């Protein structure tokens, strides 16, 4: 983590401390408030809990430091994804979405954008630029895509969309700002689920948007205030605490994933392994060009759906669960949700267990069940 473009993980730990007055608590207080004491002219003061909360602002300050941009917190990743859609799209606009990205994004567009008169097209992430971007008001990307782990070229897409007069939105959930920096590559708006690695302990739902264009940020903040799509202060407090260890957890998870992906790729029982950090991965060259780390997700294809389930159930260090990015390694067979993947495709989210213990458990489960 020595890339000069990365925000300082050390400063993140001291951002708050440097602003304290004598006698203030070092840890962030939790502000549970709907009303504020505002006699007379309220300008410049928090006045109501739907528009301002000190605990959200503290979490947004850390997210803003990580993104090197202004960040706005939302109550879930999906609420963050809905914000640019509902703030910037109008009847007659066209949107481009990945056909192989997070499924709820597509369902949201199909169920709610379409009836507002916004149309959308789908393209596979690995061939996203084919066909160009003329006529699209918004081009939405997700790289690496969840769950298939295909990549698309963020800088090339950002440049081409801007030249065509559109705006770009990137879902950076699978990487976090420590692993990939879409805004540095020219993307207009980042959206992310903080339910995943940023929260990291499988106990909170949150999301955020970030942009270096303050007019875009102000518009999405206003959307949040008027739609009431606001985070709970307690979740924001939990996220603030979790962000203090994100660099540590993400580094461990990514290092372990590199070791495990390499060993799985050699394993006689693995049919296919997708991991952007593997030299044999079809997206490896692009990964080296645009990603700082290779992430903590591994796509492992086993013989059949039954064999994949048996592997997950046999491994004592894997939680059989949806979601990803937690301290505890987890896995699931994505075909069970109807994703366009092989029946034996397992999305492995590598957690914070010591890597040799984790590998020994994975290897034993593979040998016993395949
Ligand atoms: C989980 C996830 C989301 C949705 O986030 P929630 O916090 O569950 O609403 C969006 N995009 C990706 C890539 C995800 O993995």
Coordinates of N, CA, C and O in Angstrom, one line a residue, residues 62-217:
X62 N -14.5 10.5 6.7 CA -13.5 9.4 6.4 C -13.7 8.9 5.0 O -12.7 8.6 4.3
X63 N -15.0 8.7 4.5 CA -15.2 8.3 3.2 C -14.6 9.3 2.2 O -14.1 8.9 1.2
X64 N -14.8 10.6 2.5 CA -14.3 11.6 1.6 C -12.8 11.6 1.5 O -12.2 11.8 0.5
X65 N -12.2 11.3 2.7 CA -10.7 11.2 2.7 C -10.3 10.0 1.8 O -9.3 10.1 1.0
X66 N -11.0 8.9 1.9 CA -10.6 7.7 1.1 C -10.8 7.9 -0.4 O -10.1 7.5 -1.2
X67 N -11.9 8.6 -0.7 CA -12.2 8.8 -2.1 C -11.5 10.0 -2.7 O -11.5 10.3 -3.9
X68 N -10.9 10.9 -1.8 CA -10.4 12.2 -2.2 C -11.4 12.9 -3.0 O -11.2 13.4 -4.1
X69 N -12.6 13.0 -2.4 CA -13.8 13.6 -3.1 C -14.8 13.8 -2.0 O -14.7 13.3 -0.9
X70 N -15.9 14.5 -2.3 CA -17.0 14.7 -1.4 C -17.8 13.4 -1.4 O -18.2 12.9 -2.5
X71 N -18.2 12.9 -0.2 CA -19.0 11.7 -0.1 C -20.3 12.0 0.6 O -20.4 12.8 1.5
X72 N -21.4 11.3 0.1 CA -22.7 11.4 0.8 C -23.1 10.0 1.1 O -23.1 9.0 0.3
X73 N -23.5 9.8 2.4 CA -23.8 8.5 2.9 C -25.3 8.2 2.7 O -26.2 9.1 2.8
X74 N -25.6 6.9 2.4 CA -27.0 6.5 2.1 C -27.2 5.2 3.0 O -26.3 4.6 3.4
X75 N -28.5 4.9 3.2 CA -28.8 3.8 4.1 C -28.5 2.4 3.6 O -28.5 1.4 4.4
X76 N -28.1 2.2 2.3 CA -27.6 0.9 1.8 C -26.9 1.2 0.5 O -27.0 2.3 -0.1
X77 N -26.3 0.2 0.0 CA -25.6 0.3 -1.4 C -26.7 0.6 -2.4 O -26.5 1.5 -3.3
X78 N -27.8 -0.1 -2.4 CA -28.9 0.2 -3.4 C -29.4 1.6 -3.3 O -29.8 2.2 -4.3
X79 N -29.5 2.2 -2.1 CA -30.0 3.6 -1.9 C -29.0 4.5 -2.6 O -29.4 5.5 -3.2
X80 N -27.7 4.2 -2.4 CA -26.6 5.0 -3.1 C -26.7 4.9 -4.6 O -26.6 5.8 -5.3
X81 N -27.0 3.6 -5.1 CA -27.1 3.4 -6.6 C -28.3 4.1 -7.1 O -28.3 4.7 -8.2
X82 N -29.4 4.1 -6.4 CA -30.7 4.8 -6.8 C -30.5 6.3 -6.9 O -31.2 7.0 -7.7
X83 N -29.6 6.9 -6.1 CA -29.4 8.3 -6.0 C -29.0 9.0 -7.3 O -29.8 9.9 -7.8
X84 N -28.0 8.6 -8.0 CA -27.7 9.2 -9.3 C -28.8 8.9 -10.4 O -29.1 9.8 -11.2
X85 N -29.4 7.7 -10.3 CA -30.5 7.4 -11.3 C -31.6 8.5 -11.1 O -32.1 9.1 -12.1
X86 N -32.1 8.6 -9.9 CA -33.3 9.4 -9.7 C -33.0 10.9 -9.6 O -33.9 11.8 -9.8
X87 N -31.7 11.3 -9.4 CA -31.3 12.7 -9.4 C -31.1 13.2 -10.8 O -31.4 14.4 -11.1
X88 N -30.5 12.4 -11.7 CA -30.0 12.9 -13.0 C -30.7 12.4 -14.2 O -30.5 13.0 -15.3
X89 N -31.6 11.4 -14.1 CA -32.2 10.9 -15.3 C -33.6 11.4 -15.4 O -34.3 11.7 -14.4
X90 N -34.1 11.6 -16.7 CA -35.4 12.1 -16.9 C -36.0 11.4 -18.1 O -35.2 10.7 -18.8
X91 N -37.3 11.5 -18.3 CA -38.0 10.7 -19.4 C -37.3 11.0 -20.7 O -36.9 12.1 -21.0
X92 N -37.0 9.9 -21.5 CA -36.4 10.1 -22.8 C -34.9 9.7 -22.7 O -34.3 9.5 -23.7
X93 N -34.3 9.7 -21.5 CA -32.9 9.4 -21.3 C -32.6 7.9 -21.5 O -33.5 7.1 -21.2
X94 N -31.4 7.6 -22.0 CA -31.0 6.2 -22.2 C -29.8 6.0 -21.2 O -28.9 6.8 -21.1
X95 N -29.8 4.8 -20.7 CA -28.8 4.4 -19.7 C -28.2 3.0 -20.2 O -28.9 2.2 -20.8
X96 N -26.9 2.9 -20.0 CA -26.2 1.6 -20.3 C -25.8 0.9 -19.0 O -25.2 1.6 -18.1
X97 N -26.2 -0.3 -18.8 CA -25.9 -1.1 -17.6 C -25.2 -2.4 -17.9 O -25.4 -2.9 -19.0
X98 N -24.4 -2.9 -17.0 CA -23.8 -4.2 -17.3 C -24.8 -5.3 -17.1 O -25.7 -5.3 -16.2
X99 N -24.8 -6.3 -18.1 CA -25.7 -7.4 -18.0 C -25.3 -8.4 -16.9 O -26.1 -9.3 -16.5
X100 N -24.0 -8.3 -16.5 CA -23.5 -9.3 -15.5 C -23.1 -8.7 -14.2 O -22.3 -9.3 -13.5
X101 N -23.6 -7.5 -13.9 CA -23.3 -6.9 -12.6 C -24.3 -7.3 -11.5 O -25.1 -8.2 -11.7
X102 N -24.2 -6.5 -10.4 CA -25.1 -6.8 -9.3 C -26.5 -6.8 -9.8 O -27.0 -5.8 -10.3
X103 N -27.3 -7.9 -9.5 CA -28.6 -8.1 -10.2 C -29.6 -7.0 -9.8 O -30.4 -6.6 -10.6
X104 N -29.6 -6.5 -8.5 CA -30.6 -5.6 -8.0 C -30.5 -4.3 -8.8 O -31.6 -3.6 -8.9
X105 N -29.4 -3.9 -9.3 CA -29.3 -2.7 -10.1 C -30.1 -2.8 -11.4 O -30.8 -1.9 -11.7
X106 N -30.0 -4.0 -12.0 CA -30.8 -4.2 -13.3 C -32.3 -4.2 -12.9 O -33.1 -3.7 -13.7
X107 N -32.6 -4.9 -11.8 CA -34.0 -5.0 -11.5 C -34.6 -3.6 -11.1 O -35.7 -3.3 -11.5
X108 N -33.8 -2.8 -10.4 CA -34.2 -1.4 -10.1 C -34.5 -0.6 -11.4 O -35.6 0.0 -11.5
X109 N -33.6 -0.8 -12.4 CA -33.8 0.0 -13.7 C -35.1 -0.6 -14.3 O -35.9 0.2 -14.8
X110 N -35.2 -1.9 -14.4 CA -36.4 -2.5 -15.1 C -37.7 -2.1 -14.4 O -38.7 -1.9 -15.1
X111 N -37.7 -2.2 -13.1 CA -39.0 -2.0 -12.4 C -39.4 -0.5 -12.2 O -40.5 -0.2 -12.1
X112 N -38.4 0.4 -12.1 CA -38.7 1.8 -11.7 C -38.3 2.8 -12.7 O -38.9 3.8 -12.9
X113 N -37.1 2.6 -13.4 CA -36.7 3.6 -14.4 C -37.6 3.6 -15.6 O -37.9 4.6 -16.2
X114 N -37.8 2.3 -16.1 CA -38.6 2.1 -17.3 C -39.9 2.9 -17.3 O -40.3 3.6 -18.2
X115 N -40.6 2.8 -16.1 CA -41.9 3.4 -16.1 C -41.9 4.9 -15.9 O -42.9 5.6 -16.1
X116 N -40.7 5.4 -15.6 CA -40.5 6.9 -15.7 C -40.1 7.4 -17.1 O -39.8 8.6 -17.3
X117 N -40.0 6.4 -18.0 CA -39.7 6.8 -19.4 C -38.2 6.8 -19.7 O -37.7 7.3 -20.7
X118 N -37.4 6.2 -18.8 CA -35.9 6.1 -19.0 C -35.7 4.6 -19.5 O -36.1 3.7 -18.9
X119 N -35.0 4.5 -20.6 CA -34.8 3.2 -21.2 C -33.3 2.8 -20.9 O -32.5 3.6 -20.7
X120 N -33.1 1.5 -20.9 CA -31.7 1.0 -20.6 C -31.4 -0.1 -21.5 O -32.2 -0.9 -22.0
X121 N -30.1 -0.2 -21.9 CA -29.5 -1.4 -22.6 C -28.5 -2.1 -21.7 O -28.0 -1.5 -20.8
X122 N -28.3 -3.3 -22.0 CA -27.4 -4.2 -21.2 C -26.3 -4.6 -22.1 O -26.5 -5.0 -23.3
X123 N -25.0 -4.6 -21.5 CA -23.9 -5.2 -22.2 C -23.0 -5.9 -21.3 O -22.9 -5.5 -20.1
X124 N -22.4 -7.0 -21.7 CA -21.5 -7.7 -20.8 C -20.2 -6.9 -20.5 O -19.7 -6.2 -21.4
X125 N -19.8 -6.9 -19.2 CA -18.7 -6.1 -18.8 C -17.4 -6.3 -19.6 O -16.8 -5.3 -19.9
X126 N -17.1 -7.5 -20.0 CA -15.9 -7.8 -20.7 C -15.9 -7.2 -22.1 O -14.8 -7.0 -22.7
X127 N -17.1 -6.8 -22.6 CA -17.1 -6.2 -24.0 C -17.9 -4.9 -23.9 O -18.7 -4.6 -24.8
X128 N -17.7 -4.1 -22.8 CA -18.6 -3.0 -22.6 C -18.4 -1.9 -23.6 O -19.4 -1.2 -23.8
X129 N -17.2 -1.7 -24.1 CA -17.1 -0.5 -25.0 C -17.5 -0.8 -26.4 O -17.7 0.1 -27.3
X130 N -17.8 -2.1 -26.7 CA -18.2 -2.5 -28.1 C -19.6 -1.8 -28.4 O -20.6 -2.1 -27.7
X131 N -19.6 -1.1 -29.5 CA -20.9 -0.4 -29.8 C -20.9 1.1 -29.5 O -21.8 1.8 -29.8
X132 N -19.9 1.5 -28.7 CA -19.7 2.9 -28.4 C -20.8 3.4 -27.4 O -21.6 2.6 -26.9
X133 N -20.7 4.7 -27.1 CA -21.6 5.3 -26.1 C -22.5 6.5 -26.5 O -23.0 7.2 -25.7
X134 N -22.6 6.6 -27.9 CA -23.4 7.7 -28.4 C -24.8 7.6 -27.9 O -25.4 6.5 -28.0
X135 N -25.4 8.7 -27.5 CA -26.8 8.7 -27.1 C -27.1 8.3 -25.7 O -28.3 8.3 -25.3
X136 N -26.1 7.9 -24.9 CA -26.4 7.5 -23.5 C -26.2 8.7 -22.6 O -25.2 9.3 -22.6
X137 N -27.2 9.0 -21.8 CA -27.1 10.1 -20.8 C -26.2 9.6 -19.7 O -25.5 10.4 -19.1
X138 N -26.3 8.3 -19.3 CA -25.6 7.7 -18.2 C -25.0 6.4 -18.6 O -25.8 5.5 -19.1
X139 N -23.7 6.2 -18.3 CA -23.1 4.9 -18.6 C -22.6 4.4 -17.2 O -21.8 5.0 -16.5
X140 N -23.2 3.2 -16.8 CA -22.9 2.7 -15.4 C -22.1 1.5 -15.6 O -22.4 0.6 -16.4
X141 N -21.0 1.4 -14.8 CA -20.1 0.3 -14.9 C -19.8 -0.4 -13.5 O -20.0 0.3 -12.5
X142 N -19.4 -1.6 -13.6 CA -19.1 -2.4 -12.3 C -17.9 -3.3 -12.7 O -18.1 -4.2 -13.5
X143 N -16.7 -3.0 -12.1 CA -15.6 -3.7 -12.5 C -14.7 -3.9 -11.3 O -14.4 -2.9 -10.6
X144 N -14.2 -5.1 -10.9 CA -14.7 -6.4 -11.4 C -16.2 -6.6 -11.1 O -16.7 -6.2 -10.1
X145 N -16.8 -7.2 -12.1 CA -18.3 -7.4 -12.0 C -18.6 -8.5 -10.9 O -17.8 -9.4 -10.7
X146 N -19.7 -8.3 -10.2 CA -20.1 -9.2 -9.2 C -21.3 -10.0 -9.7 O -22.3 -9.4 -10.0
X147 N -21.2 -11.3 -9.9 CA -20.2 -12.2 -9.3 C -19.1 -12.7 -10.3 O -18.1 -13.3 -9.9
X148 N -19.2 -12.4 -11.6 CA -18.3 -13.1 -12.6 C -16.9 -12.7 -12.6 O -16.0 -13.4 -13.1
X149 N -16.6 -11.5 -12.0 CA -15.2 -10.9 -11.9 C -14.6 -10.6 -13.3 O -13.4 -10.8 -13.5
X150 N -15.5 -10.2 -14.3 CA -15.0 -9.6 -15.5 C -14.6 -8.1 -15.3 O -15.2 -7.5 -14.4
X151 N -13.8 -7.6 -16.2 CA -13.3 -6.2 -16.0 C -13.7 -5.4 -17.2 O -13.8 -6.0 -18.3
X152 N -13.8 -4.1 -17.1 CA -13.8 -3.2 -18.2 C -12.9 -2.0 -17.9 O -12.6 -1.8 -16.7
X153 N -12.5 -1.3 -19.0 CA -11.4 -0.3 -18.9 C -12.1 1.1 -18.4 O -12.7 1.8 -19.2
X154 N -11.9 1.4 -17.2 CA -12.5 2.6 -16.6 C -12.1 3.9 -17.3 O -12.9 4.7 -17.6
X155 N -10.8 4.0 -17.5 CA -10.3 5.3 -18.1 C -10.8 5.5 -19.5 O -11.2 6.5 -19.9
X156 N -10.7 4.4 -20.3 CA -11.2 4.4 -21.7 C -12.7 4.8 -21.8 O -13.1 5.6 -22.5
X157 N -13.4 4.1 -20.9 CA -14.9 4.3 -20.9 C -15.2 5.8 -20.5 O -16.0 6.5 -21.1
X158 N -14.5 6.2 -19.4 CA -14.8 7.6 -18.9 C -14.5 8.6 -20.0 O -15.3 9.5 -20.2
X159 N -13.4 8.4 -20.7 CA -13.1 9.4 -21.8 C -14.0 9.3 -22.9 O -14.5 10.4 -23.4
X160 N -14.4 8.1 -23.3 CA -15.3 8.0 -24.5 C -16.7 8.5 -24.1 O -17.4 9.2 -25.0
X161 N -17.2 8.3 -22.9 CA -18.5 8.7 -22.5 C -18.5 10.3 -22.4 O -19.5 10.9 -22.9
X162 N -17.5 10.8 -21.9 CA -17.4 12.3 -21.8 C -17.4 12.9 -23.2 O -18.1 13.9 -23.4
X163 N -16.6 12.3 -24.1 CA -16.6 12.8 -25.4 C -18.0 12.8 -26.1 O -18.3 13.6 -26.9
X164 N -18.7 11.7 -25.7 CA -20.1 11.6 -26.3 C -21.2 12.4 -25.6 O -22.3 12.3 -25.9
X165 N -20.8 13.1 -24.5 CA -21.7 14.0 -23.8 C -22.5 13.3 -22.7 O -23.4 13.9 -22.2
X166 N -22.1 12.2 -22.3 CA -22.8 11.5 -21.2 C -22.0 11.6 -19.9 O -21.0 12.2 -19.8
X167 N -22.6 11.0 -18.8 CA -21.9 10.9 -17.5 C -21.7 9.4 -17.1 O -22.4 8.6 -17.6
X168 N -20.6 9.2 -16.3 CA -20.3 7.9 -15.9 C -20.5 7.7 -14.4 O -20.2 8.5 -13.6
X169 N -21.0 6.5 -14.1 CA -21.1 6.1 -12.7 C -20.5 4.7 -12.5 O -20.7 3.8 -13.4
X170 N -19.6 4.5 -11.5 CA -19.0 3.2 -11.3 C -19.3 2.7 -9.9 O -19.1 3.4 -8.9
X171 N -19.7 1.4 -9.9 CA -19.9 0.7 -8.6 C -18.6 0.1 -8.3 O -18.1 -0.8 -8.9
X172 N -18.0 0.6 -7.2 CA -16.7 0.2 -6.8 C -16.7 -0.7 -5.5 O -15.7 -0.9 -4.8
X173 N -17.9 -1.3 -5.3 CA -18.1 -2.1 -4.1 C -17.0 -3.2 -3.9 O -16.5 -3.5 -2.9
X174 N -16.7 -3.9 -5.0 CA -15.9 -5.1 -4.9 C -14.4 -4.7 -4.6 O -13.6 -5.6 -4.2
X175 N -14.0 -3.5 -4.8 CA -12.6 -3.1 -4.6 C -12.3 -2.1 -3.5 O -11.2 -2.2 -2.9
X176 N -13.2 -1.3 -3.1 CA -13.0 -0.2 -2.1 C -12.0 0.8 -2.6 O -11.2 0.5 -3.6
X177 N -11.9 2.0 -2.1 CA -11.0 3.0 -2.6 C -9.5 2.6 -2.4 O -8.6 3.2 -3.0
X178 N -9.2 1.6 -1.5 CA -7.9 1.2 -1.4 C -7.4 0.3 -2.5 O -6.2 0.0 -2.7
X179 N -8.4 -0.3 -3.2 CA -8.0 -1.3 -4.3 C -8.2 -0.8 -5.7 O -7.6 -1.3 -6.6
X180 N -9.0 0.3 -5.9 CA -9.2 0.8 -7.2 C -9.8 2.2 -7.1 O -10.7 2.4 -6.2
X181 N -9.4 3.1 -7.9 CA -9.8 4.5 -7.8 C -10.5 5.1 -9.0 O -9.9 5.8 -9.8
X182 N -11.8 4.7 -9.2 CA -12.4 5.1 -10.5 C -12.4 6.7 -10.7 O -12.3 7.1 -11.8
X183 N -12.5 7.5 -9.6 CA -12.5 8.9 -9.8 C -11.2 9.4 -10.4 O -11.2 10.3 -11.2
X184 N -10.1 8.8 -10.0 CA -8.8 9.1 -10.5 C -8.7 8.8 -12.0 O -7.8 9.3 -12.7
X185 N -9.5 7.8 -12.4 CA -9.5 7.4 -13.8 C -10.5 8.1 -14.7 O -10.7 7.8 -15.8
X186 N -11.1 9.1 -14.1 CA -12.0 10.0 -14.9 C -13.5 9.7 -14.7 O -14.3 10.4 -15.4
X187 N -13.9 8.8 -13.9 CA -15.3 8.5 -13.7 C -15.9 9.6 -12.9 O -15.3 10.2 -12.0
X188 N -17.2 10.0 -13.3 CA -17.8 11.1 -12.7 C -18.3 10.9 -11.3 O -18.2 11.7 -10.4
X189 N -19.0 9.7 -11.0 CA -19.6 9.4 -9.7 C -19.2 8.0 -9.4 O -19.4 7.0 -10.2
X190 N -18.7 7.8 -8.1 CA -18.6 6.4 -7.6 C -19.8 6.1 -6.7 O -20.2 7.0 -5.9
X191 N -20.3 4.9 -6.8 CA -21.3 4.4 -5.8 C -20.7 3.1 -5.2 O -19.9 2.4 -5.9
X192 N -21.0 2.9 -4.0 CA -20.5 1.7 -3.3 C -21.4 1.2 -2.2 O -22.1 2.1 -1.5
X193 N -21.4 -0.1 -2.0 CA -22.1 -0.6 -0.8 C -21.1 -0.7 0.3 O -20.1 -1.5 0.3
X194 N -21.3 0.1 1.4 CA -20.4 0.0 2.6 C -20.9 -1.1 3.5 O -20.2 -1.4 4.5
X195 N -21.9 -1.8 3.1 CA -22.3 -3.1 3.8 C -21.2 -4.1 3.7 O -21.1 -5.0 4.6
X196 N -20.4 -4.0 2.7 CA -19.4 -5.1 2.4 C -18.1 -4.8 3.1 O -18.2 -4.6 4.3
X197 N -17.0 -4.7 2.4 CA -15.7 -4.6 3.2 C -15.7 -3.4 4.1 O -15.1 -3.5 5.2
X198 N -16.2 -2.2 3.7 CA -16.0 -1.0 4.6 C -16.7 -1.3 6.0 O -16.1 -1.0 7.0
X199 N -17.9 -1.9 6.0 CA -18.5 -2.3 7.3 C -17.7 -3.5 7.8 O -17.3 -3.5 9.0
X200 N -17.7 -4.5 7.0 CA -16.7 -5.6 7.2 C -17.1 -6.6 8.3 O -16.4 -7.7 8.4
X201 N -18.1 -6.4 9.1 CA -18.4 -7.3 10.2 C -19.8 -7.9 10.1 O -20.3 -8.4 11.1
X202 N -20.4 -7.7 8.9 CA -21.7 -8.3 8.6 C -22.8 -7.9 9.6 O -23.6 -8.7 10.0
X203 N -22.7 -6.6 10.1 CA -23.7 -6.2 11.0 C -24.3 -4.8 10.7 O -25.1 -4.3 11.5
X204 N -24.0 -4.3 9.5 CA -24.6 -3.0 9.1 C -24.9 -2.9 7.6 O -24.2 -3.6 6.8
X205 N -25.9 -2.2 7.2 CA -26.1 -1.8 5.8 C -26.0 -0.3 5.7 O -26.5 0.5 6.4
X206 N -25.1 0.1 4.7 CA -24.9 1.5 4.3 C -24.3 1.5 2.9 O -23.9 0.5 2.4
X207 N -24.4 2.7 2.3 CA -23.7 2.9 1.0 C -23.3 4.3 0.9 O -23.7 5.2 1.7
X208 N -22.5 4.7 -0.1 CA -22.2 6.1 -0.3 C -22.0 6.4 -1.8 O -21.8 5.5 -2.6
X209 N -22.2 7.7 -2.1 CA -21.8 8.2 -3.5 C -20.7 9.2 -3.2 O -20.6 9.7 -2.1
X210 N -19.8 9.3 -4.2 CA -18.7 10.3 -4.1 C -18.4 10.8 -5.5 O -18.6 10.1 -6.5
X211 N -18.1 12.1 -5.5 CA -17.7 12.7 -6.8 C -16.9 14.0 -6.5 O -16.9 14.5 -5.4
X212 N -16.1 14.3 -7.5 CA -15.2 15.5 -7.4 C -15.9 16.7 -8.0 O -15.4 17.8 -8.0
X213 N -17.2 16.5 -8.5 CA -18.0 17.6 -9.1 C -19.0 18.0 -8.0 O -19.9 17.3 -7.7
X214 N -18.7 19.2 -7.4 CA -19.5 19.5 -6.2 C -21.0 19.8 -6.5 O -21.9 19.6 -5.7
X215 N -21.3 20.2 -7.8 CA -22.7 20.4 -8.2 C -23.4 19.0 -8.2 O -24.6 18.9 -7.8
X216 N -22.7 18.0 -8.7 CA -23.3 16.6 -8.7 C -23.6 16.2 -7.2 O -24.7 15.6 -6.9
X217 N -22.6 16.4 -6.4 CA -22.8 16.0 -5.0 C -23.9 16.7 -4.3 O -24.7 16.1 -3.6

